[in-house]
C-alpha cells in the first residue's frame, strides 16, 4: 500500500492548493451569510459531499473487484456533488451574489479535469467540517 501526501495530490493536473480551497470556501460561506435557503442548499451539499468523500477515501485501498462494485455509486455521488455546487451557485446569483467561487472551480463541459477539481473541493469542505466536529 502506498502512503500518500498532499504533495502526491498536487502532482496531478488541475489540483488546488490549501490556500485556494480555503479562499473558495470562505467566499462561499460569506455569500451564503444568513440566507436560510442558501444554508439549506449548503447542508444538502454537505450531505452528499460526505457520502462522496467516504467512498473516495477508501478508493486507493480497494481491490479491482471492490472498485468495480463501487464505481457507479462513486460516480452517482460525484455527479450529485457537482449538481449541488451548481444549484448553490445559481441560487446565490439569483440573490445578486457573484458566486465567482463556482466559476473558479471550473465546469466539466470546458475540461474533464474540472470534474476532478470539484470532487477535490467537496472533500476539502468535508475535511473542514470534520475538523470542526472535535
GROMACS .gro file of N, CA, C and O in nm:
model
  536
    1UNK      N    1   0.084  -0.118   0.000
    1UNK     CA    2   0.000   0.000   0.000
    1UNK      C    3   0.088   0.124   0.000
    1UNK      O    4   0.184   0.133   0.075
    2UNK      N    5   0.054   0.218  -0.083
    2UNK     CA    6   0.127   0.344  -0.092
    2UNK      C    7   0.072   0.442   0.011
    2UNK      O    8  -0.048   0.450   0.034
    3UNK      N    9   0.161   0.517   0.073
    3UNK     CA   10   0.120   0.623   0.165
    3UNK      C   11   0.130   0.754   0.090
    3UNK      O   12   0.237   0.790   0.039
    4UNK      N   13   0.019   0.823   0.079
    4UNK     CA   14   0.013   0.947   0.001
    4UNK      C   15   0.025   1.070   0.090
    4UNK      O   16  -0.003   1.065   0.209
    5UNK      N   17   0.064   1.179   0.029
    5UNK     CA   18   0.073   1.307   0.098
    5UNK      C   19   0.001   1.411   0.013
    5UNK      O   20  -0.038   1.384  -0.101
    6UNK      N   21  -0.012   1.531   0.065
    6UNK     CA   22  -0.073   1.639  -0.012
    6UNK      C   23   0.010   1.666  -0.136
    6UNK      O   24  -0.044   1.698  -0.242
    7UNK      N   25   0.142   1.651  -0.126
    7UNK     CA   26   0.229   1.670  -0.242
    7UNK      C   27   0.203   1.565  -0.350
    7UNK      O   28   0.215   1.594  -0.468
    8UNK      N   29   0.166   1.444  -0.310
    8UNK     CA   30   0.128   1.342  -0.409
    8UNK      C   31   0.007   1.390  -0.489
    8UNK      O   32   0.003   1.376  -0.611
    9UNK      N   33  -0.088   1.445  -0.420
    9UNK     CA   34  -0.208   1.500  -0.485
    9UNK      C   35  -0.171   1.615  -0.578
    9UNK      O   36  -0.220   1.622  -0.692
   10UNK      N   37  -0.085   1.704  -0.533
   10UNK     CA   38  -0.050   1.825  -0.609
   10UNK      C   39   0.021   1.795  -0.741
   10UNK      O   40   0.027   1.882  -0.828
   11UNK      N   41   0.073   1.675  -0.758
   11UNK     CA   42   0.141   1.639  -0.883
   11UNK      C   43   0.042   1.620  -0.998
   11UNK      O   44   0.081   1.620  -1.114
   12UNK      N   45  -0.085   1.604  -0.967
   12UNK     CA   46  -0.186   1.582  -1.070
   12UNK      C   47  -0.227   1.712  -1.137
   12UNK      O   48  -0.201   1.821  -1.087
   13UNK      N   49  -0.294   1.700  -1.250
   13UNK     CA   50  -0.341   1.821  -1.321
   13UNK      C   51  -0.462   1.884  -1.251
   13UNK      O   52  -0.541   1.815  -1.188
   14UNK      N   53  -0.473   2.015  -1.263
   14UNK     CA   54  -0.588   2.092  -1.214
   14UNK      C   55  -0.613   2.071  -1.064
   14UNK      O   56  -0.728   2.066  -1.021
   15UNK      N   57  -0.508   2.058  -0.987
   15UNK     CA   58  -0.524   2.044  -0.842
   15UNK      C   59  -0.533   2.182  -0.779
   15UNK      O   60  -0.495   2.283  -0.838
   16UNK      N   61  -0.581   2.185  -0.658
   16UNK     CA   62  -0.596   2.309  -0.582
   16UNK      C   63  -0.503   2.307  -0.461
   16UNK      O   64  -0.484   2.203  -0.400
   17UNK      N   65  -0.448   2.421  -0.428
   17UNK     CA   66  -0.370   2.432  -0.306
   17UNK      C   67  -0.467   2.446  -0.189
   17UNK      O   68  -0.585   2.478  -0.207
   18UNK      N   69  -0.416   2.427  -0.068
   18UNK     CA   70  -0.499   2.450   0.050
   18UNK      C   71  -0.547   2.595   0.052
   18UNK      O   72  -0.662   2.622   0.085
   19UNK      N   73  -0.459   2.687   0.018
   19UNK     CA   74  -0.496   2.829   0.018
   19UNK      C   75  -0.610   2.856  -0.081
   19UNK      O   76  -0.703   2.931  -0.051
   20UNK      N   77  -0.603   2.796  -0.198
   20UNK     CA   78  -0.709   2.815  -0.298
   20UNK      C   79  -0.842   2.758  -0.247
   20UNK      O   80  -0.947   2.822  -0.261
   21UNK      N   81  -0.838   2.639  -0.188
   21UNK     CA   82  -0.961   2.578  -0.136
   21UNK      C   83  -1.017   2.660  -0.021
   21UNK      O   84  -1.138   2.682  -0.014
   22UNK      N   85  -0.928   2.709   0.064
   22UNK     CA   86  -0.973   2.791   0.176
   22UNK      C   87  -1.040   2.919   0.125
   22UNK      O   88  -1.146   2.958   0.174
   23UNK      N   89  -0.982   2.982   0.026
   23UNK     CA   90  -1.038   3.104  -0.029
   23UNK      C   91  -1.174   3.077  -0.094
   23UNK      O   92  -1.270   3.153  -0.073
   24UNK      N   93  -1.185   2.970  -0.172
   24UNK     CA   94  -1.313   2.935  -0.234
   24UNK      C   95  -1.420   2.914  -0.128
   24UNK      O   96  -1.533   2.963  -0.139
   25UNK      N   97  -1.382   2.842  -0.024
   25UNK     CA   98  -1.477   2.810   0.082
   25UNK      C   99  -1.520   2.935   0.159
   25UNK      O  100  -1.638   2.955   0.188
   26UNK      N  101  -1.425   3.022   0.189
   26UNK     CA  102  -1.456   3.146   0.260
   26UNK      C  103  -1.550   3.235   0.177
   26UNK      O  104  -1.643   3.295   0.231
   27UNK      N  105  -1.525   3.243   0.046
   27UNK     CA  106  -1.614   3.321  -0.041
   27UNK      C  107  -1.754   3.262  -0.041
   27UNK      O  108  -1.854   3.335  -0.035
   28UNK      N  109  -1.762   3.130  -0.049
   28UNK     CA  110  -1.891   3.062  -0.049
   28UNK      C  111  -1.966   3.092   0.082
   28UNK      O  112  -2.084   3.131   0.080
   29UNK      N  113  -1.898   3.077   0.194
   29UNK     CA  114  -1.960   3.100   0.324
   29UNK      C  115  -2.005   3.245   0.337
   29UNK      O  116  -2.115   3.274   0.386
   30UNK      N  117  -1.921   3.338   0.293
   30UNK     CA  118  -1.956   3.480   0.301
   30UNK      C  119  -2.081   3.510   0.220
   30UNK      O  120  -2.170   3.582   0.266
   31UNK      N  121  -2.089   3.454   0.101
   31UNK     CA  122  -2.207   3.479   0.017
   31UNK      C  123  -2.332   3.412   0.073
   31UNK      O  124  -2.442   3.466   0.059
   32UNK      N  125  -2.317   3.299   0.137
   32UNK     CA  126  -2.432   3.232   0.198
   32UNK      C  127  -2.485   3.316   0.313
   32UNK      O  128  -2.606   3.335   0.326
   33UNK      N  129  -2.393   3.369   0.392
   33UNK     CA  130  -2.432   3.457   0.503
   33UNK      C  131  -2.541   3.398   0.588
   33UNK      O  132  -2.532   3.283   0.632
   34UNK      N  133  -2.646   3.476   0.612
   34UNK     CA  134  -2.759   3.432   0.694
   34UNK      C  135  -2.881   3.393   0.611
   34UNK      O  136  -2.991   3.383   0.664
   35UNK      N  137  -2.859   3.373   0.483
   35UNK     CA  138  -2.968   3.335   0.393
   35UNK      C  139  -3.012   3.191   0.424
   35UNK      O  140  -2.937   3.096   0.403
   36UNK      N  141  -3.133   3.176   0.474
   36UNK     CA  142  -3.183   3.046   0.516
   36UNK      C  143  -3.182   2.944   0.403
   36UNK      O  144  -3.138   2.830   0.421
   37UNK      N  145  -3.230   2.983   0.286
   37UNK     CA  146  -3.235   2.889   0.174
   37UNK      C  147  -3.095   2.850   0.127
   37UNK      O  148  -3.070   2.735   0.092
   38UNK      N  149  -3.003   2.945   0.126
   38UNK     CA  150  -2.865   2.915   0.088
   38UNK      C  151  -2.803   2.818   0.188
   38UNK      O  152  -2.729   2.726   0.149
   39UNK      N  153  -2.834   2.837   0.316
   39UNK     CA  154  -2.783   2.744   0.418
   39UNK      C  155  -2.839   2.604   0.397
   39UNK      O  156  -2.768   2.505   0.416
   40UNK      N  157  -2.966   2.596   0.360
   40UNK     CA  158  -3.025   2.465   0.332
   40UNK      C  159  -2.956   2.398   0.213
   40UNK      O  160  -2.929   2.278   0.216
   41UNK      N  161  -2.928   2.476   0.108
   41UNK     CA  162  -2.858   2.421  -0.008
   41UNK      C  163  -2.718   2.375   0.031
   41UNK      O  164  -2.671   2.271  -0.015
   42UNK      N  165  -2.651   2.452   0.117
   42UNK     CA  166  -2.518   2.413   0.164
   42UNK      C  167  -2.526   2.284   0.246
   42UNK      O  168  -2.441   2.196   0.232
   43UNK      N  169  -2.628   2.272   0.331
   43UNK     CA  170  -2.646   2.149   0.409
   43UNK      C  171  -2.665   2.028   0.318
   43UNK      O  172  -2.609   1.920   0.342
   44UNK      N  173  -2.744   2.046   0.212
   44UNK     CA  174  -2.764   1.936   0.117
   44UNK      C  175  -2.632   1.902   0.047
   44UNK      O  176  -2.602   1.784   0.024
   45UNK      N  177  -2.556   2.005   0.011
   45UNK     CA  178  -2.425   1.984  -0.048
   45UNK      C  179  -2.336   1.905   0.047
   45UNK      O  180  -2.270   1.809   0.006
   46UNK      N  181  -2.335   1.943   0.174
   46UNK     CA  182  -2.252   1.873   0.272
   46UNK      C  183  -2.294   1.727   0.285
   46UNK      O  184  -2.208   1.638   0.293
   47UNK      N  185  -2.423   1.701   0.287
   47UNK     CA  186  -2.471   1.563   0.300
   47UNK      C  187  -2.417   1.475   0.188
   47UNK      O  188  -2.368   1.364   0.213
   48UNK      N  189  -2.424   1.523   0.065
   48UNK     CA  190  -2.376   1.441  -0.047
   48UNK      C  191  -2.224   1.441  -0.053
   48UNK      O  192  -2.163   1.339  -0.089
   49UNK      N  193  -2.160   1.550  -0.016
   49UNK     CA  194  -2.014   1.556  -0.016
   49UNK      C  195  -1.957   1.455   0.084
   49UNK      O  196  -1.855   1.391   0.057
   50UNK      N  197  -2.023   1.438   0.197
   50UNK     CA  198  -1.978   1.341   0.297
   50UNK      C  199  -1.988   1.199   0.240
   50UNK      O  200  -1.896   1.118   0.256
   51UNK      N  201  -2.096   1.169   0.172
   51UNK     CA  202  -2.111   1.037   0.110
   51UNK      C  203  -2.004   1.015   0.004
   51UNK      O  204  -1.944   0.906  -0.004
   52UNK      N  205  -1.982   1.117  -0.079
   52UNK     CA  206  -1.882   1.106  -0.184
   52UNK      C  207  -1.742   1.088  -0.125
   52UNK      O  208  -1.666   1.000  -0.167
   53UNK      N  209  -1.709   1.169  -0.026
   53UNK     CA  210  -1.576   1.163   0.035
   53UNK      C  211  -1.551   1.028   0.102
   53UNK      O  212  -1.439   0.977   0.099
   54UNK      N  213  -1.655   0.969   0.159
   54UNK     CA  214  -1.640   0.839   0.224
   54UNK      C  215  -1.601   0.731   0.123
   54UNK      O  216  -1.511   0.650   0.149
   55UNK      N  217  -1.665   0.731   0.008
   55UNK     CA  218  -1.630   0.634  -0.096
   55UNK      C  219  -1.490   0.664  -0.151
   55UNK      O  220  -1.407   0.574  -0.166
   56UNK      N  221  -1.465   0.790  -0.178
   56UNK     CA  222  -1.336   0.828  -0.235
   56UNK      C  223  -1.219   0.799  -0.140
   56UNK      O  224  -1.112   0.758  -0.184
   57UNK      N  225  -1.242   0.818  -0.010
   57UNK     CA  226  -1.135   0.795   0.088
   57UNK      C  227  -1.090   0.649   0.089
   57UNK      O  228  -0.973   0.620   0.117
   58UNK      N  229  -1.179   0.559   0.057
   58UNK     CA  230  -1.147   0.416   0.056
   58UNK      C  231  -1.090   0.369  -0.077
   58UNK      O  232  -1.037   0.258  -0.087
   59UNK      N  233  -1.101   0.451  -0.180
   59UNK     CA  234  -1.076   0.408  -0.318
   59UNK      C  235  -0.940   0.343  -0.339
   59UNK      O  236  -0.930   0.237  -0.401
   60UNK      N  237  -0.834   0.405  -0.291
   60UNK     CA  238  -0.699   0.352  -0.316
   60UNK      C  239  -0.671   0.223  -0.238
   60UNK      O  240  -0.574   0.153  -0.269
   61UNK      N  241  -0.754   0.192  -0.143
   61UNK     CA  242  -0.737   0.071  -0.063
   61UNK      C  243  -0.823  -0.045  -0.113
   61UNK      O  244  -0.815  -0.155  -0.062
   62UNK      N  245  -0.905  -0.019  -0.214
   62UNK     CA  246  -0.996  -0.122  -0.266
   62UNK      C  247  -0.928  -0.209  -0.371
   62UNK      O  248  -0.841  -0.164  -0.444
   63UNK      N  249  -0.976  -0.331  -0.378
   63UNK     CA  250  -0.934  -0.421  -0.485
   63UNK      C  251  -1.004  -0.380  -0.613
   63UNK      O  252  -1.098  -0.300  -0.612
   64UNK      N  253  -0.960  -0.436  -0.724
   64UNK     CA  254  -1.026  -0.406  -0.852
   64UNK      C  255  -1.173  -0.442  -0.848
   64UNK      O  256  -1.258  -0.370  -0.898
   65UNK      N  257  -1.203  -0.557  -0.788
   65UNK     CA  258  -1.342  -0.601  -0.780
   65UNK      C  259  -1.425  -0.505  -0.695
   65UNK      O  260  -1.537  -0.469  -0.731
   66UNK      N  261  -1.370  -0.462  -0.583
   66UNK     CA  262  -1.441  -0.365  -0.498
   66UNK      C  263  -1.464  -0.234  -0.573
   66UNK      O  264  -1.572  -0.175  -0.564
   67UNK      N  265  -1.364  -0.190  -0.646
   67UNK     CA  266  -1.379  -0.067  -0.725
   67UNK      C  267  -1.488  -0.083  -0.829
   67UNK      O  268  -1.570   0.007  -0.850
   68UNK      N  269  -1.488  -0.196  -0.895
   68UNK     CA  270  -1.590  -0.223  -0.997
   68UNK      C  271  -1.730  -0.219  -0.934
   68UNK      O  272  -1.823  -0.165  -0.991
   69UNK      N  273  -1.742  -0.274  -0.813
   69UNK     CA  274  -1.872  -0.277  -0.745
   69UNK      C  275  -1.914  -0.139  -0.693
   69UNK      O  276  -2.034  -0.113  -0.678
   70UNK      N  277  -1.819  -0.052  -0.663
   70UNK     CA  278  -1.848   0.079  -0.605
   70UNK      C  279  -1.846   0.193  -0.708
   70UNK      O  280  -1.886   0.305  -0.675
   71UNK      N  281  -1.799   0.165  -0.828
   71UNK     CA  282  -1.777   0.273  -0.924
   71UNK      C  283  -1.904   0.350  -0.959
   71UNK      O  284  -1.903   0.473  -0.965
   72UNK      N  285  -2.014   0.282  -0.980
   72UNK     CA  286  -2.137   0.353  -1.016
   72UNK      C  287  -2.187   0.437  -0.898
   72UNK      O  288  -2.238   0.548  -0.919
   73UNK      N  289  -2.169   0.389  -0.776
   73UNK     CA  290  -2.208   0.467  -0.659
   73UNK      C  291  -2.121   0.592  -0.646
   73UNK      O  292  -2.171   0.702  -0.623
   74UNK      N  293  -1.991   0.574  -0.663
   74UNK     CA  294  -1.899   0.687  -0.655
   74UNK      C  295  -1.934   0.791  -0.763
   74UNK      O  296  -1.940   0.911  -0.736
   75UNK      N  297  -1.959   0.745  -0.884
   75UNK     CA  298  -1.995   0.835  -0.993
   75UNK      C  299  -2.125   0.908  -0.963
   75UNK      O  300  -2.136   1.029  -0.985
   76UNK      N  301  -2.222   0.837  -0.911
   76UNK     CA  302  -2.351   0.898  -0.877
   76UNK      C  303  -2.333   1.006  -0.770
   76UNK      O  304  -2.390   1.116  -0.782
   77UNK      N  305  -2.257   0.977  -0.667
   77UNK     CA  306  -2.231   1.077  -0.562
   77UNK      C  307  -2.155   1.197  -0.620
   77UNK      O  308  -2.185   1.312  -0.585
   78UNK      N  309  -2.058   1.170  -0.707
   78UNK     CA  310  -1.979   1.278  -0.767
   78UNK      C  311  -2.069   1.367  -0.852
   78UNK      O  312  -2.062   1.491  -0.844
   79UNK      N  313  -2.155   1.306  -0.933
   79UNK     CA  314  -2.250   1.383  -1.013
   79UNK      C  315  -2.337   1.471  -0.924
   79UNK      O  316  -2.362   1.588  -0.954
   80UNK      N  317  -2.383   1.415  -0.814
   80UNK     CA  318  -2.470   1.488  -0.723
   80UNK      C  319  -2.396   1.604  -0.656
   80UNK      O  320  -2.454   1.712  -0.637
   81UNK      N  321  -2.269   1.584  -0.622
   81UNK     CA  322  -2.188   1.693  -0.566
   81UNK      C  323  -2.184   1.810  -0.664
   81UNK      O  324  -2.207   1.926  -0.627
   82UNK      N  325  -2.155   1.780  -0.789
   82UNK     CA  326  -2.145   1.885  -0.891
   82UNK      C  327  -2.279   1.955  -0.909
   82UNK      O  328  -2.286   2.079  -0.917
   83UNK      N  329  -2.387   1.879  -0.913
   83UNK     CA  330  -2.521   1.937  -0.924
   83UNK      C  331  -2.548   2.031  -0.807
   83UNK      O  332  -2.601   2.141  -0.825
   84UNK      N  333  -2.507   1.992  -0.686
   84UNK     CA  334  -2.531   2.076  -0.569
   84UNK      C  335  -2.443   2.201  -0.569
   84UNK      O  336  -2.488   2.308  -0.526
   85UNK      N  337  -2.319   2.191  -0.617
   85UNK     CA  338  -2.238   2.312  -0.635
   85UNK      C  339  -2.309   2.407  -0.733
   85UNK      O  340  -2.317   2.527  -0.710
   86UNK      N  341  -2.360   2.350  -0.842
   86UNK     CA  342  -2.428   2.431  -0.943
   86UNK      C  343  -2.554   2.496  -0.886
   86UNK      O  344  -2.581   2.614  -0.911
   87UNK      N  345  -2.632   2.419  -0.810
   87UNK     CA  346  -2.755   2.472  -0.751
   87UNK      C  347  -2.725   2.587  -0.656
   87UNK      O  348  -2.793   2.691  -0.660
   88UNK      N  349  -2.624   2.569  -0.571
   88UNK     CA  350  -2.589   2.674  -0.476
   88UNK      C  351  -2.539   2.798  -0.549
   88UNK      O  352  -2.582   2.910  -0.518
   89UNK      N  353  -2.452   2.780  -0.646
   89UNK     CA  354  -2.402   2.892  -0.724
   89UNK      C  355  -2.514   2.966  -0.796
   89UNK      O  356  -2.521   3.090  -0.794
   90UNK      N  357  -2.604   2.892  -0.857
   90UNK     CA  358  -2.716   2.952  -0.930
   90UNK      C  359  -2.808   3.029  -0.834
   90UNK      O  360  -2.850   3.141  -0.864
   91UNK      N  361  -2.836   2.970  -0.719
   91UNK     CA  362  -2.922   3.037  -0.621
   91UNK      C  363  -2.857   3.168  -0.574
   91UNK      O  364  -2.924   3.272  -0.567
   92UNK      N  365  -2.729   3.163  -0.542
   92UNK     CA  366  -2.660   3.283  -0.494
   92UNK      C  367  -2.661   3.392  -0.601
   92UNK      O  368  -2.679   3.510  -0.569
   93UNK      N  369  -2.645   3.355  -0.726
   93UNK     CA  370  -2.651   3.454  -0.834
   93UNK      C  371  -2.790   3.515  -0.844
   93UNK      O  372  -2.804   3.635  -0.870
   94UNK      N  373  -2.892   3.435  -0.822
   94UNK     CA  374  -3.028   3.486  -0.824
   94UNK      C  375  -3.050   3.587  -0.711
   94UNK      O  376  -3.137   3.674  -0.721
   95UNK      N  377  -2.970   3.576  -0.605
   95UNK     CA  378  -2.979   3.668  -0.492
   95UNK      C  379  -2.886   3.789  -0.510
   95UNK      O  380  -2.867   3.867  -0.417
   96UNK      N  381  -2.824   3.801  -0.627
   96UNK     CA  382  -2.739   3.915  -0.656
   96UNK      C  383  -2.593   3.897  -0.620
   96UNK      O  384  -2.514   3.991  -0.629
   97UNK      N  385  -2.554   3.775  -0.581
   97UNK     CA  386  -2.415   3.746  -0.548
   97UNK      C  387  -2.341   3.705  -0.674
   97UNK      O  388  -2.400   3.664  -0.773
   98UNK      N  389  -2.209   3.714  -0.672
   98UNK     CA  390  -2.129   3.680  -0.790
   98UNK      C  391  -2.108   3.529  -0.805
   98UNK      O  392  -2.097   3.479  -0.916
   99UNK      N  393  -2.097   3.458  -0.694
   99UNK     CA  394  -2.066   3.314  -0.696
   99UNK      C  395  -1.946   3.284  -0.785
   99UNK      O  396  -1.941   3.184  -0.856
  100UNK      N  397  -1.846   3.372  -0.778
  100UNK     CA  398  -1.724   3.354  -0.858
  100UNK      C  399  -1.650   3.227  -0.819
  100UNK      O  400  -1.580   3.168  -0.901
  101UNK      N  401  -1.669   3.181  -0.695
  101UNK     CA  402  -1.606   3.057  -0.650
  101UNK      C  403  -1.649   2.941  -0.739
  101UNK      O  404  -1.568   2.853  -0.769
  102UNK      N  405  -1.776   2.943  -0.783
  102UNK     CA  406  -1.825   2.833  -0.868
  102UNK      C  407  -1.755   2.834  -1.003
  102UNK      O  408  -1.717   2.729  -1.054
  103UNK      N  409  -1.736   2.952  -1.060
  103UNK     CA  410  -1.668   2.961  -1.189
  103UNK      C  411  -1.522   2.919  -1.177
  103UNK      O  412  -1.468   2.854  -1.267
  104UNK      N  413  -1.458   2.955  -1.066
  104UNK     CA  414  -1.317   2.919  -1.048
  104UNK      C  415  -1.298   2.769  -1.027
  104UNK      O  416  -1.190   2.716  -1.055
  105UNK      N  417  -1.400   2.700  -0.979
  105UNK     CA  418  -1.392   2.554  -0.972
  105UNK      C  419  -1.386   2.493  -1.111
  105UNK      O  420  -1.332   2.386  -1.130
  106UNK      N  421  -1.445   2.562  -1.207
  106UNK     CA  422  -1.446   2.515  -1.344
  106UNK      C  423  -1.566   2.424  -1.371
  106UNK      O  424  -1.632   2.376  -1.280
  107UNK      N  425  -1.588   2.402  -1.499
  107UNK     CA  426  -1.702   2.321  -1.543
  107UNK      C  427  -1.653   2.207  -1.630
  107UNK      O  428  -1.568   2.225  -1.717
  108UNK      N  429  -1.710   2.092  -1.606
  108UNK     CA  430  -1.673   1.971  -1.679
  108UNK      C  431  -1.688   1.987  -1.829
  108UNK      O  432  -1.611   1.930  -1.906
  109UNK      N  433  -1.784   2.067  -1.869
  109UNK     CA  434  -1.807   2.088  -2.012
  109UNK      C  435  -1.687   2.157  -2.078
  109UNK      O  436  -1.663   2.142  -2.198
  110UNK      N  437  -1.612   2.235  -2.000
  110UNK     CA  438  -1.496   2.307  -2.052
  110UNK      C  439  -1.370   2.220  -2.052
  110UNK      O  440  -1.286   2.234  -2.141
  111UNK      N  441  -1.358   2.134  -1.954
  111UNK     CA  442  -1.242   2.045  -1.944
  111UNK      C  443  -1.277   1.934  -1.844
  111UNK      O  444  -1.322   1.963  -1.733
  112UNK      N  445  -1.256   1.810  -1.884
  112UNK     CA  446  -1.295   1.697  -1.799
  112UNK      C  447  -1.227   1.699  -1.662
  112UNK      O  448  -1.281   1.647  -1.565
  113UNK      N  449  -1.111   1.762  -1.652
  113UNK     CA  450  -1.040   1.765  -1.523
  113UNK      C  451  -1.110   1.853  -1.420
  113UNK      O  452  -1.087   1.837  -1.300
  114UNK      N  453  -1.195   1.945  -1.463
  114UNK     CA  454  -1.266   2.028  -1.367
  114UNK      C  455  -1.363   1.945  -1.284
  114UNK      O  456  -1.397   1.981  -1.172
  115UNK      N  457  -1.405   1.831  -1.338
  115UNK     CA  458  -1.488   1.738  -1.260
  115UNK      C  459  -1.410   1.691  -1.138
  115UNK      O  460  -1.463   1.686  -1.027
  116UNK      N  461  -1.283   1.659  -1.161
  116UNK     CA  462  -1.198   1.614  -1.051
  116UNK      C  463  -1.177   1.727  -0.949
  116UNK      O  464  -1.177   1.704  -0.829
  117UNK      N  465  -1.159   1.849  -0.999
  117UNK     CA  466  -1.138   1.963  -0.911
  117UNK      C  467  -1.259   1.984  -0.820
  117UNK      O  468  -1.243   2.010  -0.700
  118UNK      N  469  -1.378   1.971  -0.875
  118UNK     CA  470  -1.500   1.985  -0.794
  118UNK      C  471  -1.505   1.876  -0.686
  118UNK      O  472  -1.541   1.902  -0.572
  119UNK      N  473  -1.467   1.755  -0.723
  119UNK     CA  474  -1.463   1.646  -0.625
  119UNK      C  475  -1.360   1.672  -0.517
  119UNK      O  476  -1.384   1.645  -0.399
  120UNK      N  477  -1.245   1.728  -0.556
  120UNK     CA  478  -1.141   1.762  -0.458
  120UNK      C  479  -1.195   1.864  -0.359
  120UNK      O  480  -1.175   1.852  -0.237
  121UNK      N  481  -1.263   1.967  -0.411
  121UNK     CA  482  -1.314   2.072  -0.325
  121UNK      C  483  -1.423   2.019  -0.231
  121UNK      O  484  -1.431   2.059  -0.115
  122UNK      N  485  -1.503   1.926  -0.280
  122UNK     CA  486  -1.604   1.863  -0.193
  122UNK      C  487  -1.535   1.791  -0.077
  122UNK      O  488  -1.580   1.801   0.038
  123UNK      N  489  -1.426   1.723  -0.106
  123UNK     CA  490  -1.352   1.654   0.000
  123UNK      C  491  -1.292   1.756   0.099
  123UNK      O  492  -1.288   1.731   0.220
  124UNK      N  493  -1.250   1.870   0.048
  124UNK     CA  494  -1.196   1.975   0.136
  124UNK      C  495  -1.303   2.025   0.233
  124UNK      O  496  -1.276   2.040   0.352
  125UNK      N  497  -1.424   2.053   0.183
  125UNK     CA  498  -1.526   2.104   0.274
  125UNK      C  499  -1.568   1.998   0.376
  125UNK      O  500  -1.601   2.031   0.490
  126UNK      N  501  -1.561   1.871   0.339
  126UNK     CA  502  -1.585   1.763   0.435
  126UNK      C  503  -1.473   1.761   0.539
  126UNK      O  504  -1.497   1.745   0.659
  127UNK      N  505  -1.350   1.779   0.493
  127UNK     CA  506  -1.234   1.785   0.582
  127UNK      C  507  -1.252   1.895   0.686
  127UNK      O  508  -1.236   1.873   0.806
  128UNK      N  509  -1.289   2.015   0.641
  128UNK     CA  510  -1.307   2.128   0.733
  128UNK      C  511  -1.420   2.097   0.832
  128UNK      O  512  -1.406   2.118   0.953
  129UNK      N  513  -1.530   2.046   0.782
  129UNK     CA  514  -1.642   2.010   0.868
  129UNK      C  515  -1.601   1.904   0.971
  129UNK      O  516  -1.638   1.914   1.088
  130UNK      N  517  -1.521   1.809   0.929
  130UNK     CA  518  -1.475   1.704   1.020
  130UNK      C  519  -1.387   1.760   1.130
  130UNK      O  520  -1.397   1.722   1.246
  131UNK      N  521  -1.297   1.852   1.093
  131UNK     CA  522  -1.210   1.914   1.193
  131UNK      C  523  -1.290   1.994   1.295
  131UNK      O  524  -1.258   1.995   1.415
  132UNK      N  525  -1.393   2.061   1.248
  132UNK     CA  526  -1.474   2.145   1.336
  132UNK      C  527  -1.563   2.062   1.430
  132UNK      O  528  -1.616   2.115   1.528
  133UNK      N  529  -1.576   1.935   1.404
  133UNK     CA  530  -1.663   1.848   1.486
  133UNK      C  531  -1.591   1.792   1.609
  133UNK      O  532  -1.645   1.704   1.676
  134UNK      N  533  -1.477   1.843   1.642
  134UNK     CA  534  -1.400   1.790   1.755
  134UNK      C  535  -1.462   1.815   1.890
  134UNK      O  536  -1.543   1.893   1.913
   0.00000   0.00000   0.00000
